[in-house]
C-alpha cells in the first residue's frame, strides 16, 4: 500500500505543531522554511525539490 501526502500539507501540519509548542530549534526553522518554500513556489523550487525528493527516496530505500 502506498500513501501519498502533499508536501505543503505535511510541512503545514509540522509548522503548526512547531508554532503551537513554541519550538525554537534548528529543526523547527527547517520545517518552517520548507513550508514557506513549498507554498510559495519560488524560483529556487527545482533544486530544493530535487534535494527533498532525493532524501525521501533514500529513506524509502533504507527500508528495502
Short mmCIF file of the N, C-alpha and C atoms (twelve columns), coordinates in Angstrom:
data_MODEL
# 
_entry.id   MODEL 
# 
loop_
_atom_site.group_PDB 
_atom_site.id 
_atom_site.type_symbol 
_atom_site.label_atom_id 
_atom_site.label_alt_id 
_atom_site.label_comp_id 
_atom_site.label_asym_id 
_atom_site.label_seq_id 
_atom_site.Cartn_x 
_atom_site.Cartn_y 
_atom_site.Cartn_z 
_atom_site.pdbx_PDB_model_num 
ATOM 1   N N  . UNK A 1  0.833  -1.168 0.000  1 
ATOM 2   C CA . UNK A 1  0.000  0.000  0.000  1 
ATOM 3   C C  . UNK A 1  0.889  1.247  0.000  1 
ATOM 4   N N  . UNK A 2  0.596  2.178  -0.880 1 
ATOM 5   C CA . UNK A 2  1.371  3.410  -0.997 1 
ATOM 6   C C  . UNK A 2  0.507  4.567  -0.526 1 
ATOM 7   N N  . UNK A 3  1.080  5.390  0.358  1 
ATOM 8   C CA . UNK A 3  0.379  6.560  0.878  1 
ATOM 9   C C  . UNK A 3  1.084  7.793  0.363  1 
ATOM 10  N N  . UNK A 4  0.341  8.686  -0.263 1 
ATOM 11  C CA . UNK A 4  0.912  9.911  -0.814 1 
ATOM 12  C C  . UNK A 4  0.330  11.111 -0.081 1 
ATOM 13  N N  . UNK A 5  1.230  11.962 0.451  1 
ATOM 14  C CA . UNK A 5  0.813  13.152 1.183  1 
ATOM 15  C C  . UNK A 5  1.470  14.361 0.536  1 
ATOM 16  N N  . UNK A 6  0.714  15.407 0.348  1 
ATOM 17  C CA . UNK A 6  1.239  16.638 -0.211 1 
ATOM 18  C C  . UNK A 6  2.299  17.222 0.722  1 
ATOM 19  N N  . UNK A 7  3.397  17.724 0.136  1 
ATOM 20  C CA . UNK A 7  4.462  18.330 0.935  1 
ATOM 21  C C  . UNK A 7  3.955  19.565 1.663  1 
ATOM 22  N N  . UNK A 8  3.088  20.340 1.026  1 
ATOM 23  C CA . UNK A 8  2.541  21.531 1.670  1 
ATOM 24  C C  . UNK A 8  1.711  21.132 2.887  1 
ATOM 25  N N  . UNK A 9  0.913  20.083 2.759  1 
ATOM 26  C CA . UNK A 9  0.101  19.617 3.876  1 
ATOM 27  C C  . UNK A 9  0.988  19.102 5.008  1 
ATOM 28  N N  . UNK A 10 1.997  18.321 4.670  1 
ATOM 29  C CA . UNK A 10 2.893  17.760 5.669  1 
ATOM 30  C C  . UNK A 10 3.663  18.846 6.415  1 
ATOM 31  N N  . UNK A 11 4.284  19.768 5.681  1 
ATOM 32  C CA . UNK A 11 5.052  20.827 6.320  1 
ATOM 33  C C  . UNK A 11 4.143  21.851 7.003  1 
ATOM 34  N N  . UNK A 12 2.923  22.013 6.502  1 
ATOM 35  C CA . UNK A 12 1.968  22.900 7.173  1 
ATOM 36  C C  . UNK A 12 1.584  22.372 8.544  1 
ATOM 37  N N  . UNK A 13 1.326  21.072 8.621  1 
ATOM 38  C CA . UNK A 13 0.996  20.464 9.910  1 
ATOM 39  C C  . UNK A 13 2.186  20.535 10.861 1 
ATOM 40  N N  . UNK A 14 3.379  20.259 10.346 1 
ATOM 41  C CA . UNK A 14 4.578  20.332 11.180 1 
ATOM 42  C C  . UNK A 14 4.837  21.768 11.635 1 
ATOM 43  N N  . UNK A 15 4.564  22.739 10.775 1 
ATOM 44  C CA . UNK A 15 4.737  24.152 11.136 1 
ATOM 45  C C  . UNK A 15 3.762  24.555 12.230 1 
ATOM 46  N N  . UNK A 16 2.516  24.120 12.096 1 
ATOM 47  C CA . UNK A 16 1.515  24.427 13.118 1 
ATOM 48  C C  . UNK A 16 1.920  23.824 14.459 1 
ATOM 49  N N  . UNK A 17 2.445  22.614 14.441 1 
ATOM 50  C CA . UNK A 17 2.905  21.975 15.669 1 
ATOM 51  C C  . UNK A 17 4.093  22.722 16.266 1 
ATOM 52  N N  . UNK A 18 5.028  23.143 15.412 1 
ATOM 53  C CA . UNK A 18 6.202  23.880 15.900 1 
ATOM 54  C C  . UNK A 18 5.804  25.215 16.520 1 
ATOM 55  N N  . UNK A 19 4.843  25.901 15.918 1 
ATOM 56  C CA . UNK A 19 4.394  27.186 16.455 1 
ATOM 57  C C  . UNK A 19 3.622  26.970 17.758 1 
ATOM 58  N N  . UNK A 20 2.769  25.951 17.780 1 
ATOM 59  C CA . UNK A 20 1.964  25.689 18.976 1 
ATOM 60  C C  . UNK A 20 2.830  25.322 20.168 1 
ATOM 61  N N  . UNK A 21 3.891  24.535 19.942 1 
ATOM 62  C CA . UNK A 21 4.766  24.118 21.034 1 
ATOM 63  C C  . UNK A 21 5.876  25.126 21.299 1 
ATOM 64  N N  . UNK A 22 5.888  26.215 20.537 1 
ATOM 65  C CA . UNK A 22 6.879  27.279 20.675 1 
ATOM 66  C C  . UNK A 22 8.304  26.748 20.538 1 
ATOM 67  N N  . UNK A 23 8.504  25.839 19.587 1 
ATOM 68  C CA . UNK A 23 9.840  25.308 19.310 1 
ATOM 69  C C  . UNK A 23 10.691 26.393 18.685 1 
ATOM 70  N N  . UNK A 24 11.949 26.471 19.084 1 
ATOM 71  C CA . UNK A 24 12.837 27.492 18.547 1 
ATOM 72  C C  . UNK A 24 14.136 26.874 18.028 1 
ATOM 73  N N  . UNK A 25 14.163 25.570 17.845 1 
ATOM 74  C CA . UNK A 25 15.381 24.895 17.420 1 
ATOM 75  C C  . UNK A 25 15.584 24.932 15.917 1 
ATOM 76  N N  . UNK A 26 16.680 24.339 15.493 1 
ATOM 77  C CA . UNK A 26 17.018 24.296 14.076 1 
ATOM 78  C C  . UNK A 26 16.010 23.467 13.285 1 
ATOM 79  N N  . UNK A 27 15.517 22.397 13.870 1 
ATOM 80  C CA . UNK A 27 14.525 21.557 13.184 1 
ATOM 81  C C  . UNK A 27 13.257 22.331 12.868 1 
ATOM 82  N N  . UNK A 28 12.802 23.133 13.817 1 
ATOM 83  C CA . UNK A 28 11.602 23.949 13.602 1 
ATOM 84  C C  . UNK A 28 11.853 24.980 12.516 1 
ATOM 85  N N  . UNK A 29 13.046 25.540 12.492 1 
ATOM 86  C CA . UNK A 29 13.379 26.529 11.461 1 
ATOM 87  C C  . UNK A 29 13.364 25.891 10.074 1 
ATOM 88  N N  . UNK A 30 13.887 24.678 9.957  1 
ATOM 89  C CA . UNK A 30 13.891 23.986 8.662  1 
ATOM 90  C C  . UNK A 30 12.469 23.683 8.222  1 
ATOM 91  N N  . UNK A 31 11.642 23.208 9.140  1 
ATOM 92  C CA . UNK A 31 10.245 22.891 8.813  1 
ATOM 93  C C  . UNK A 31 9.512  24.140 8.340  1 
ATOM 94  N N  . UNK A 32 9.691  25.253 9.055  1 
ATOM 95  C CA . UNK A 32 9.017  26.488 8.661  1 
ATOM 96  C C  . UNK A 32 9.525  26.994 7.315  1 
ATOM 97  N N  . UNK A 33 10.830 26.873 7.064  1 
ATOM 98  C CA . UNK A 33 11.384 27.267 5.769  1 
ATOM 99  C C  . UNK A 33 10.802 26.419 4.645  1 
ATOM 100 N N  . UNK A 34 10.766 25.108 4.836  1 
ATOM 101 C CA . UNK A 34 10.250 24.228 3.786  1 
ATOM 102 C C  . UNK A 34 8.765  24.466 3.539  1 
ATOM 103 N N  . UNK A 35 7.993  24.741 4.590  1 
ATOM 104 C CA . UNK A 35 6.577  25.038 4.389  1 
ATOM 105 C C  . UNK A 35 6.417  26.302 3.558  1 
ATOM 106 N N  . UNK A 36 7.159  27.331 3.909  1 
ATOM 107 C CA . UNK A 36 7.100  28.575 3.140  1 
ATOM 108 C C  . UNK A 36 7.569  28.382 1.721  1 
ATOM 109 N N  . UNK A 37 8.599  27.598 1.553  1 
ATOM 110 C CA . UNK A 37 9.134  27.343 0.220  1 
ATOM 111 C C  . UNK A 37 8.133  26.606 -0.652 1 
ATOM 112 N N  . UNK A 38 7.583  25.506 -0.141 1 
ATOM 113 C CA . UNK A 38 6.656  24.719 -0.951 1 
ATOM 114 C C  . UNK A 38 5.359  25.470 -1.214 1 
ATOM 115 N N  . UNK A 39 4.933  26.300 -0.291 1 
ATOM 116 C CA . UNK A 39 3.683  27.025 -0.510 1 
ATOM 117 C C  . UNK A 39 3.871  28.218 -1.441 1 
ATOM 118 N N  . UNK A 40 5.052  28.784 -1.486 1 
ATOM 119 C CA . UNK A 40 5.298  29.949 -2.335 1 
ATOM 120 C C  . UNK A 40 5.691  29.572 -3.762 1 
ATOM 121 N N  . UNK A 41 6.398  28.477 -3.940 1 
ATOM 122 C CA . UNK A 41 6.824  28.062 -5.282 1 
ATOM 123 C C  . UNK A 41 7.789  29.059 -5.910 1 
ATOM 124 N N  . UNK A 42 8.857  29.388 -5.210 1 
ATOM 125 C CA . UNK A 42 9.821  30.381 -5.684 1 
ATOM 126 C C  . UNK A 42 10.675 29.833 -6.821 1 
ATOM 127 N N  . UNK A 43 11.594 30.653 -7.312 1 
ATOM 128 C CA . UNK A 43 12.496 30.243 -8.383 1 
ATOM 129 C C  . UNK A 43 13.490 29.176 -7.948 1 
ATOM 130 N N  . UNK A 44 13.686 29.030 -6.646 1 
ATOM 131 C CA . UNK A 44 14.590 28.006 -6.121 1 
ATOM 132 C C  . UNK A 44 13.881 26.667 -5.947 1 
ATOM 133 N N  . UNK A 45 12.680 26.568 -6.484 1 
ATOM 134 C CA . UNK A 45 11.866 25.366 -6.306 1 
ATOM 135 C C  . UNK A 45 12.575 24.108 -6.785 1 
ATOM 136 N N  . UNK A 46 13.107 24.137 -7.974 1 
ATOM 137 C CA . UNK A 46 13.662 22.922 -8.580 1 
ATOM 138 C C  . UNK A 46 14.821 22.321 -7.778 1 
ATOM 139 N N  . UNK A 47 15.876 23.076 -7.408 1 
ATOM 140 C CA . UNK A 47 16.965 22.451 -6.643 1 
ATOM 141 C C  . UNK A 47 16.539 21.952 -5.268 1 
ATOM 142 N N  . UNK A 48 15.697 22.724 -4.566 1 
ATOM 143 C CA . UNK A 48 15.272 22.289 -3.239 1 
ATOM 144 C C  . UNK A 48 14.324 21.099 -3.351 1 
ATOM 145 N N  . UNK A 49 13.452 21.114 -4.336 1 
ATOM 146 C CA . UNK A 49 12.543 19.984 -4.551 1 
ATOM 147 C C  . UNK A 49 13.337 18.718 -4.863 1 
ATOM 148 N N  . UNK A 50 14.366 18.833 -5.694 1 
ATOM 149 C CA . UNK A 50 15.196 17.676 -6.020 1 
ATOM 150 C C  . UNK A 50 15.902 17.135 -4.775 1 
ATOM 151 N N  . UNK A 51 16.366 18.022 -3.903 1 
ATOM 152 C CA . UNK A 51 17.023 17.605 -2.670 1 
ATOM 153 C C  . UNK A 51 16.053 16.863 -1.758 1 
ATOM 154 N N  . UNK A 52 14.842 17.410 -1.592 1 
ATOM 155 C CA . UNK A 52 13.838 16.768 -0.748 1 
ATOM 156 C C  . UNK A 52 13.424 15.427 -1.346 1 
ATOM 157 N N  . UNK A 53 13.266 15.370 -2.669 1 
ATOM 158 C CA . UNK A 53 12.883 14.123 -3.339 1 
ATOM 159 C C  . UNK A 53 13.975 13.063 -3.192 1 
ATOM 160 N N  . UNK A 54 15.231 13.469 -3.345 1 
ATOM 161 C CA . UNK A 54 16.344 12.528 -3.195 1 
ATOM 162 C C  . UNK A 54 16.421 12.009 -1.762 1 
ATOM 163 N N  . UNK A 55 16.168 12.887 -0.794 1 
ATOM 164 C CA . UNK A 55 16.180 12.463 0.611  1 
ATOM 165 C C  . UNK A 55 15.049 11.474 0.886  1 
ATOM 166 N N  . UNK A 56 13.866 11.749 0.360  1 
ATOM 167 C CA . UNK A 56 12.733 10.853 0.533  1 
ATOM 168 C C  . UNK A 56 12.993 9.502  -0.118 1 
ATOM 169 N N  . UNK A 57 13.584 9.518  -1.309 1 
ATOM 170 C CA . UNK A 57 13.910 8.258  -1.994 1 
ATOM 171 C C  . UNK A 57 14.941 7.475  -1.214 1 
ATOM 172 N N  . UNK A 58 15.951 8.165  -0.647 1 
ATOM 173 C CA . UNK A 58 16.981 7.487  0.126  1 
ATOM 174 C C  . UNK A 58 16.372 6.843  1.381  1 
ATOM 175 N N  . UNK A 59 15.473 7.553  2.052  1 
ATOM 176 C CA . UNK A 59 14.822 6.985  3.227  1 
ATOM 177 C C  . UNK A 59 13.955 5.797  2.861  1 
ATOM 178 N N  . UNK A 60 13.270 5.887  1.722  1 
ATOM 179 C CA . UNK A 60 12.421 4.777  1.282  1 
ATOM 180 C C  . UNK A 60 13.262 3.545  0.942  1 
ATOM 181 N N  . UNK A 61 14.450 3.776  0.370  1 
ATOM 182 C CA . UNK A 61 15.323 2.655  0.001  1 
ATOM 183 C C  . UNK A 61 15.989 2.023  1.207  1 
ATOM 184 N N  . UNK A 62 16.083 2.730  2.322  1 
ATOM 185 C CA . UNK A 62 16.658 2.147  3.544  1 
ATOM 186 C C  . UNK A 62 15.779 1.021  4.076  1 
ATOM 187 N N  . UNK A 63 14.490 1.118  3.849  1 
ATOM 188 C CA . UNK A 63 13.557 0.105  4.338  1 
ATOM 189 C C  . UNK A 63 13.640 -1.173 3.519  1 
ATOM 190 N N  . UNK A 64 14.147 -1.088 2.306  1 
ATOM 191 C CA . UNK A 64 14.208 -2.283 1.444  1 
ATOM 192 C C  . UNK A 64 15.416 -3.106 1.700  1 
# 
